[in-house]
Tab-separated table of C-alpha atoms in Angstrom:
chain	number	residue	atom	x	y	z
B	26	UNK	CA	16.629	22.024	-18.792
B	27	UNK	CA	14.147	22.083	-15.948
B	28	UNK	CA	15.446	21.030	-12.564
B	29	UNK	CA	12.810	22.234	-10.128
B	30	UNK	CA	13.939	22.427	-6.501
B	31	UNK	CA	12.688	19.319	-4.677
B	32	UNK	CA	13.465	20.408	-1.129
B	33	UNK	CA	13.349	23.324	1.267
B	34	UNK	CA	15.999	25.997	0.720
B	35	UNK	CA	18.328	26.256	3.775
B	36	UNK	CA	18.012	29.500	5.753
B	37	UNK	CA	21.325	30.701	4.279
B	38	UNK	CA	19.785	30.589	0.784
B	39	UNK	CA	22.644	28.368	-0.472
B	40	UNK	CA	21.115	25.817	-2.843
B	41	UNK	CA	24.035	24.105	-4.550
B	42	UNK	CA	27.751	23.449	-4.593
B	43	UNK	CA	28.483	25.787	-7.522
B	44	UNK	CA	32.135	24.979	-8.072
B	45	UNK	CA	35.446	23.838	-6.676
B	46	UNK	CA	38.275	26.251	-7.477
B	47	UNK	CA	41.599	24.579	-8.297
B	48	UNK	CA	44.889	26.490	-8.494
B	49	UNK	CA	47.217	25.443	-11.322
B	50	UNK	CA	50.446	26.774	-12.805
B	51	UNK	CA	49.470	26.137	-16.440
B	52	UNK	CA	45.800	26.539	-17.319
B	53	UNK	CA	46.089	24.971	-20.769
B	54	UNK	CA	47.763	21.871	-19.328
B	55	UNK	CA	45.132	21.585	-16.586
B	56	UNK	CA	42.289	21.941	-19.090
B	57	UNK	CA	43.903	19.260	-21.249
B	58	UNK	CA	44.285	16.935	-18.224
B	59	UNK	CA	40.590	17.166	-17.293
B	60	UNK	CA	39.509	16.808	-20.939
B	61	UNK	CA	41.700	13.883	-21.920
B	62	UNK	CA	41.459	12.013	-18.594
B	63	UNK	CA	37.775	12.391	-17.758
B	64	UNK	CA	36.061	13.959	-20.769
B	65	UNK	CA	35.118	17.200	-18.975
B	66	UNK	CA	34.843	20.126	-21.383
B	67	UNK	CA	35.405	23.860	-20.959
B	68	UNK	CA	32.151	25.811	-20.973
B	69	UNK	CA	33.667	29.217	-20.351
B	70	UNK	CA	37.092	30.831	-20.173
B	71	UNK	CA	38.075	34.358	-19.136
B	72	UNK	CA	40.721	36.596	-17.617
B	73	UNK	CA	39.812	38.484	-14.440
B	74	UNK	CA	42.474	41.175	-14.089
B	75	UNK	CA	41.104	42.423	-10.755
B	76	UNK	CA	41.657	38.993	-9.216
B	77	UNK	CA	44.791	38.312	-11.264
B	78	UNK	CA	43.594	35.021	-12.740
B	79	UNK	CA	43.062	33.333	-16.056
B	80	UNK	CA	40.360	30.736	-15.535
B	81	UNK	CA	38.298	28.002	-17.171
B	82	UNK	CA	34.950	26.604	-16.034
B	83	UNK	CA	34.369	22.884	-16.720
B	84	UNK	CA	30.766	21.773	-16.260
B	85	UNK	CA	30.434	18.526	-14.303
B	86	UNK	CA	26.670	18.168	-13.738
B	87	UNK	CA	23.358	20.004	-13.500
B	88	UNK	CA	21.836	20.682	-10.065
B	89	UNK	CA	18.258	20.549	-8.797
B	90	UNK	CA	18.085	24.317	-8.239
B	91	UNK	CA	18.383	24.821	-12.014
B	92	UNK	CA	22.119	25.560	-11.893
B	93	UNK	CA	25.189	23.409	-12.350
B	94	UNK	CA	28.396	22.350	-10.643
B	95	UNK	CA	31.749	23.212	-12.211
B	96	UNK	CA	35.434	22.787	-11.709
B	97	UNK	CA	37.062	26.216	-11.903
B	98	UNK	CA	40.702	26.006	-12.984
B	99	UNK	CA	42.703	29.078	-11.934
B	100	UNK	CA	46.094	30.188	-13.243
B	101	UNK	CA	47.572	33.377	-11.751
B	102	UNK	CA	48.383	36.214	-14.154
B	103	UNK	CA	50.884	37.614	-11.635
B	104	UNK	CA	52.784	36.080	-8.696
B	105	UNK	CA	51.420	38.559	-6.117
B	106	UNK	CA	47.765	37.736	-6.849
B	107	UNK	CA	45.845	35.643	-4.259
B	108	UNK	CA	46.127	32.507	-6.410
B	109	UNK	CA	49.795	33.252	-7.148
B	110	UNK	CA	50.537	33.467	-3.428
B	111	UNK	CA	48.529	30.300	-2.783
B	112	UNK	CA	50.643	28.397	-5.341
B	113	UNK	CA	53.839	29.732	-3.782
B	114	UNK	CA	52.771	28.515	-0.322
B	115	UNK	CA	50.898	25.304	-1.126
B	116	UNK	CA	51.617	24.238	-4.674
B	117	UNK	CA	48.833	23.147	-7.011
B	118	UNK	CA	45.564	21.901	-5.555
B	119	UNK	CA	42.110	22.867	-4.294
B	120	UNK	CA	41.958	26.620	-3.614
B	121	UNK	CA	38.326	27.181	-2.547
B	122	UNK	CA	34.769	25.904	-2.696
B	123	UNK	CA	31.761	27.974	-3.751
B	124	UNK	CA	28.093	27.682	-2.828
B	125	UNK	CA	25.420	29.030	-5.170
B	126	UNK	CA	22.619	31.343	-4.020
B	127	UNK	CA	19.853	33.312	-5.707
B	128	UNK	CA	20.744	36.431	-3.674
B	129	UNK	CA	24.380	36.745	-2.680
B	130	UNK	CA	23.904	39.968	-0.673
B	131	UNK	CA	21.180	38.355	1.453
B	132	UNK	CA	23.174	35.142	1.933
B	133	UNK	CA	26.295	37.109	2.881
B	134	UNK	CA	24.297	39.129	5.429
B	135	UNK	CA	22.767	35.929	6.850
B	136	UNK	CA	26.142	34.186	7.177
B	137	UNK	CA	27.892	37.346	8.414
B	138	UNK	CA	25.225	37.686	11.103
B	139	UNK	CA	26.302	34.285	12.429
B	140	UNK	CA	29.849	35.461	13.138
B	141	UNK	CA	31.627	34.486	9.905
B	142	UNK	CA	33.790	37.290	8.525
B	143	UNK	CA	32.701	38.256	4.996
B	144	UNK	CA	35.829	39.460	3.186
B	145	UNK	CA	34.008	41.676	0.676
B	146	UNK	CA	31.999	44.642	1.981
B	147	UNK	CA	29.838	44.386	-1.146
B	148	UNK	CA	29.570	41.629	-3.770
B	149	UNK	CA	32.110	41.941	-6.582
B	150	UNK	CA	32.323	40.544	-10.090
B	151	UNK	CA	33.108	36.840	-10.417
B	152	UNK	CA	33.129	34.486	-13.389
B	153	UNK	CA	30.826	35.274	-16.319
B	154	UNK	CA	29.212	38.309	-14.698
B	155	UNK	CA	28.344	36.530	-11.454
B	156	UNK	CA	28.361	38.358	-8.112
B	157	UNK	CA	30.557	36.892	-5.390
B	158	UNK	CA	31.829	37.316	-1.849
B	159	UNK	CA	34.495	35.349	-0.029
B	160	UNK	CA	34.308	34.213	3.605
B	161	UNK	CA	37.320	34.095	5.913
B	162	UNK	CA	38.784	30.569	5.854
B	163	UNK	CA	39.676	30.783	9.564
B	164	UNK	CA	35.953	31.123	10.330
B	165	UNK	CA	35.111	28.187	8.011
B	166	UNK	CA	37.266	25.330	9.323
B	167	UNK	CA	40.220	26.153	7.073
B	168	UNK	CA	38.114	26.167	3.900
B	169	UNK	CA	38.238	29.332	1.778
B	170	UNK	CA	34.545	29.639	0.945
B	171	UNK	CA	32.855	31.701	-1.768
B	172	UNK	CA	29.172	32.563	-2.145
B	173	UNK	CA	28.103	33.125	-5.750
B	174	UNK	CA	25.010	34.471	-7.443
B	175	UNK	CA	25.198	33.290	-10.994
B	176	UNK	CA	23.757	34.836	-14.147
B	177	UNK	CA	23.834	31.407	-15.809
W	22	UNK	CA	13.150	12.228	-7.260
W	23	UNK	CA	13.663	11.838	-10.982
W	24	UNK	CA	16.589	13.698	-12.440
W	25	UNK	CA	17.136	12.076	-15.817
W	26	UNK	CA	20.531	12.731	-17.381
W	27	UNK	CA	20.164	15.511	-19.948
W	28	UNK	CA	23.567	15.195	-21.590
W	29	UNK	CA	26.080	12.713	-22.901
W	30	UNK	CA	28.063	10.868	-20.243
W	31	UNK	CA	31.806	11.662	-20.523
W	32	UNK	CA	33.961	8.744	-21.673
W	33	UNK	CA	35.265	8.327	-18.105
W	34	UNK	CA	31.717	7.575	-16.903
W	35	UNK	CA	31.947	10.325	-14.271
W	36	UNK	CA	28.548	12.034	-14.130
W	37	UNK	CA	28.649	14.256	-11.043
W	38	UNK	CA	30.740	15.900	-8.382
W	39	UNK	CA	29.693	13.515	-5.593
W	40	UNK	CA	31.345	15.212	-2.648
W	41	UNK	CA	34.105	17.402	-1.296
W	42	UNK	CA	35.950	15.785	1.616
W	43	UNK	CA	36.950	18.200	4.386
W	44	UNK	CA	39.365	17.258	7.168
W	45	UNK	CA	38.460	18.531	10.649
W	46	UNK	CA	39.738	17.971	14.171
W	47	UNK	CA	36.299	17.858	15.796
W	48	UNK	CA	33.475	16.350	13.746
W	49	UNK	CA	30.694	17.493	16.072
W	50	UNK	CA	31.942	21.093	15.950
W	51	UNK	CA	32.237	20.983	12.147
W	52	UNK	CA	28.737	19.545	11.782
W	53	UNK	CA	27.406	22.280	14.075
W	54	UNK	CA	29.231	24.973	12.044
W	55	UNK	CA	27.688	23.855	8.748
W	56	UNK	CA	24.235	23.439	10.335
W	57	UNK	CA	24.081	26.705	12.248
W	58	UNK	CA	25.851	28.853	9.616
W	59	UNK	CA	24.281	27.568	6.396
W	60	UNK	CA	21.432	25.226	7.349
W	61	UNK	CA	23.051	22.106	5.854
W	62	UNK	CA	21.913	18.939	7.628
W	63	UNK	CA	23.602	15.582	8.221
W	64	UNK	CA	22.116	12.824	6.082
W	65	UNK	CA	24.453	10.068	7.202
W	66	UNK	CA	27.164	9.498	9.802
W	67	UNK	CA	29.505	6.546	10.272
W	68	UNK	CA	32.882	5.350	11.470
W	69	UNK	CA	35.172	3.697	8.911
W	70	UNK	CA	37.820	1.907	10.976
W	71	UNK	CA	39.767	0.758	7.889
W	72	UNK	CA	40.285	4.376	6.841
W	73	UNK	CA	40.540	5.609	10.430
W	74	UNK	CA	37.808	8.248	10.129
W	75	UNK	CA	34.581	9.301	11.739
W	76	UNK	CA	32.557	11.082	9.094
W	77	UNK	CA	29.337	12.914	8.330
W	78	UNK	CA	27.696	13.468	4.945
W	79	UNK	CA	25.809	16.763	4.494
W	80	UNK	CA	23.608	16.870	1.421
W	81	UNK	CA	23.936	20.125	-0.542
W	82	UNK	CA	21.913	19.487	-3.721
W	83	UNK	CA	20.548	16.869	-6.081
W	84	UNK	CA	22.303	16.228	-9.402
W	85	UNK	CA	20.973	15.517	-12.889
W	86	UNK	CA	22.304	11.944	-12.919
W	87	UNK	CA	19.861	11.069	-10.121
W	88	UNK	CA	22.472	11.418	-7.359
W	89	UNK	CA	23.461	14.263	-5.081
W	90	UNK	CA	26.412	16.380	-3.995
W	91	UNK	CA	27.572	16.287	-0.389
W	92	UNK	CA	30.119	17.770	1.932
W	93	UNK	CA	31.929	14.923	3.680
W	94	UNK	CA	33.341	15.998	7.046
W	95	UNK	CA	36.208	13.759	8.191
W	96	UNK	CA	37.673	13.462	11.699
W	97	UNK	CA	40.555	11.026	12.185
W	98	UNK	CA	40.077	8.234	14.741
W	99	UNK	CA	43.869	7.908	15.073
W	100	UNK	CA	46.771	10.283	14.302
W	101	UNK	CA	48.511	7.853	11.889
W	102	UNK	CA	45.476	7.549	9.578
W	103	UNK	CA	45.602	9.327	6.196
W	104	UNK	CA	43.328	12.134	7.433
W	105	UNK	CA	45.271	12.329	10.718
W	106	UNK	CA	48.525	12.800	8.802
W	107	UNK	CA	46.877	15.336	6.494
W	108	UNK	CA	45.789	17.423	9.526
W	109	UNK	CA	49.280	17.236	10.988
W	110	UNK	CA	50.827	18.535	7.734
W	111	UNK	CA	48.183	20.963	6.502
W	112	UNK	CA	45.727	21.734	9.271
W	113	UNK	CA	41.992	21.710	8.659
W	114	UNK	CA	40.677	22.186	5.120
W	115	UNK	CA	39.733	20.472	1.875
W	116	UNK	CA	41.169	16.937	1.779
W	117	UNK	CA	39.851	15.525	-1.523
W	118	UNK	CA	37.172	15.749	-4.195
W	119	UNK	CA	35.100	12.799	-5.443
W	120	UNK	CA	33.423	12.198	-8.777
W	121	UNK	CA	30.411	9.880	-9.007
W	122	UNK	CA	30.159	7.044	-11.539
W	123	UNK	CA	27.743	4.196	-12.190
W	124	UNK	CA	30.644	1.726	-12.515
W	125	UNK	CA	33.721	2.539	-10.467
W	126	UNK	CA	35.788	-0.400	-11.754
W	127	UNK	CA	35.196	0.644	-15.369
W	128	UNK	CA	35.896	4.311	-14.638
W	129	UNK	CA	39.085	3.420	-12.734
W	130	UNK	CA	40.275	1.261	-15.649
W	131	UNK	CA	39.493	4.063	-18.115
W	132	UNK	CA	41.341	6.703	-16.085
W	133	UNK	CA	44.200	4.323	-15.233
W	134	UNK	CA	44.615	3.597	-18.936
W	135	UNK	CA	45.329	7.300	-19.456
W	136	UNK	CA	48.360	7.245	-17.174
W	137	UNK	CA	46.823	8.269	-13.855
W	138	UNK	CA	47.925	6.023	-10.983
W	139	UNK	CA	44.924	4.365	-9.306
W	140	UNK	CA	45.895	3.863	-5.652
W	141	UNK	CA	43.524	0.925	-5.044
W	142	UNK	CA	44.046	-2.299	-7.012
W	143	UNK	CA	40.337	-3.038	-6.527
W	144	UNK	CA	37.482	-0.815	-5.316
W	145	UNK	CA	37.084	-0.748	-1.541
W	146	UNK	CA	34.280	0.210	0.776
W	147	UNK	CA	33.499	3.913	1.116
W	148	UNK	CA	30.683	5.789	2.812
W	149	UNK	CA	27.323	4.018	3.188
W	150	UNK	CA	28.336	0.890	1.302
W	151	UNK	CA	29.693	2.757	-1.711
W	152	UNK	CA	32.656	1.431	-3.725
W	153	UNK	CA	35.610	3.778	-4.104
W	154	UNK	CA	39.108	4.163	-5.491
W	155	UNK	CA	41.557	7.010	-4.996
W	156	UNK	CA	43.791	8.493	-7.711
W	157	UNK	CA	47.330	9.722	-7.053
W	158	UNK	CA	47.223	13.478	-6.386
W	159	UNK	CA	50.550	13.992	-8.185
W	160	UNK	CA	48.892	12.726	-11.373
W	161	UNK	CA	45.865	14.999	-10.816
W	162	UNK	CA	47.376	18.473	-10.472
W	163	UNK	CA	47.796	18.238	-6.702
W	164	UNK	CA	44.159	17.244	-6.120
W	165	UNK	CA	43.556	13.995	-4.206
W	166	UNK	CA	40.729	12.581	-6.327
W	167	UNK	CA	38.262	9.805	-5.491
W	168	UNK	CA	35.935	7.932	-7.831
W	169	UNK	CA	32.783	6.644	-6.139
W	170	UNK	CA	29.985	4.281	-7.116
W	171	UNK	CA	27.174	5.018	-4.734
W	172	UNK	CA	24.397	2.754	-3.491
W	173	UNK	CA	22.290	5.826	-2.728
């Protein structure tokens, strides 16, 4: 696939909506819902013990920075994980949104320099070997926001 | 721009994540946050009196079906509108996600035939002359989901 960028990159270096993270109680049921209702297929599945989630990435479309946009379905592996606590408070639904960048450390520094609290002092491991940071939702209009540098 | 589809269209006809709708109390402040923090610019702004919202569309990236993915910032024009009630209950944050299709009536029929309640008997007017339907969030894992046929 070749999707050459057709526009200027914003100063933050964020070039796509990488994924929408959705909290669910039963990953297999959620995967089956998105497959049988819409025809979206799982491209990748993994357990991230550090974050306490079992997750599946469903590819929705390719993007003009050469990446893609996914739904990320997240089931907690323990009730005291961030997603477990989210489910307890809010029930199932959208948990976060993630913007893709070619350099997550640079984007995090850029955004942090504008007064948004970056929750990770250094990028940590996200899905499929990606590097991620989270931004404080109170600084982002109530939206838990992730920046992700993908290896895909 | 030419972004030819490079994959099979899912049976639902949904070919992209069109936008993420975000509820905010002050549209101008939200627009300024996304501009000054990330460099995302407003492509379109309008008032939809039927839905009781003032809204701005910020383009994030192009998609391989020839469309694009946006953030849709939504400020209620009255407290008893759907977005007004959402803010009252939940505060600011992600309100819905929207999938793009070339034929919203066909996609709605397809999805409705699989047991998901379609909240609009017929497509109604969305942003910039688009045609939209909403799906019941209780049938979609807690995610208020829109299907949109764009004129863009």
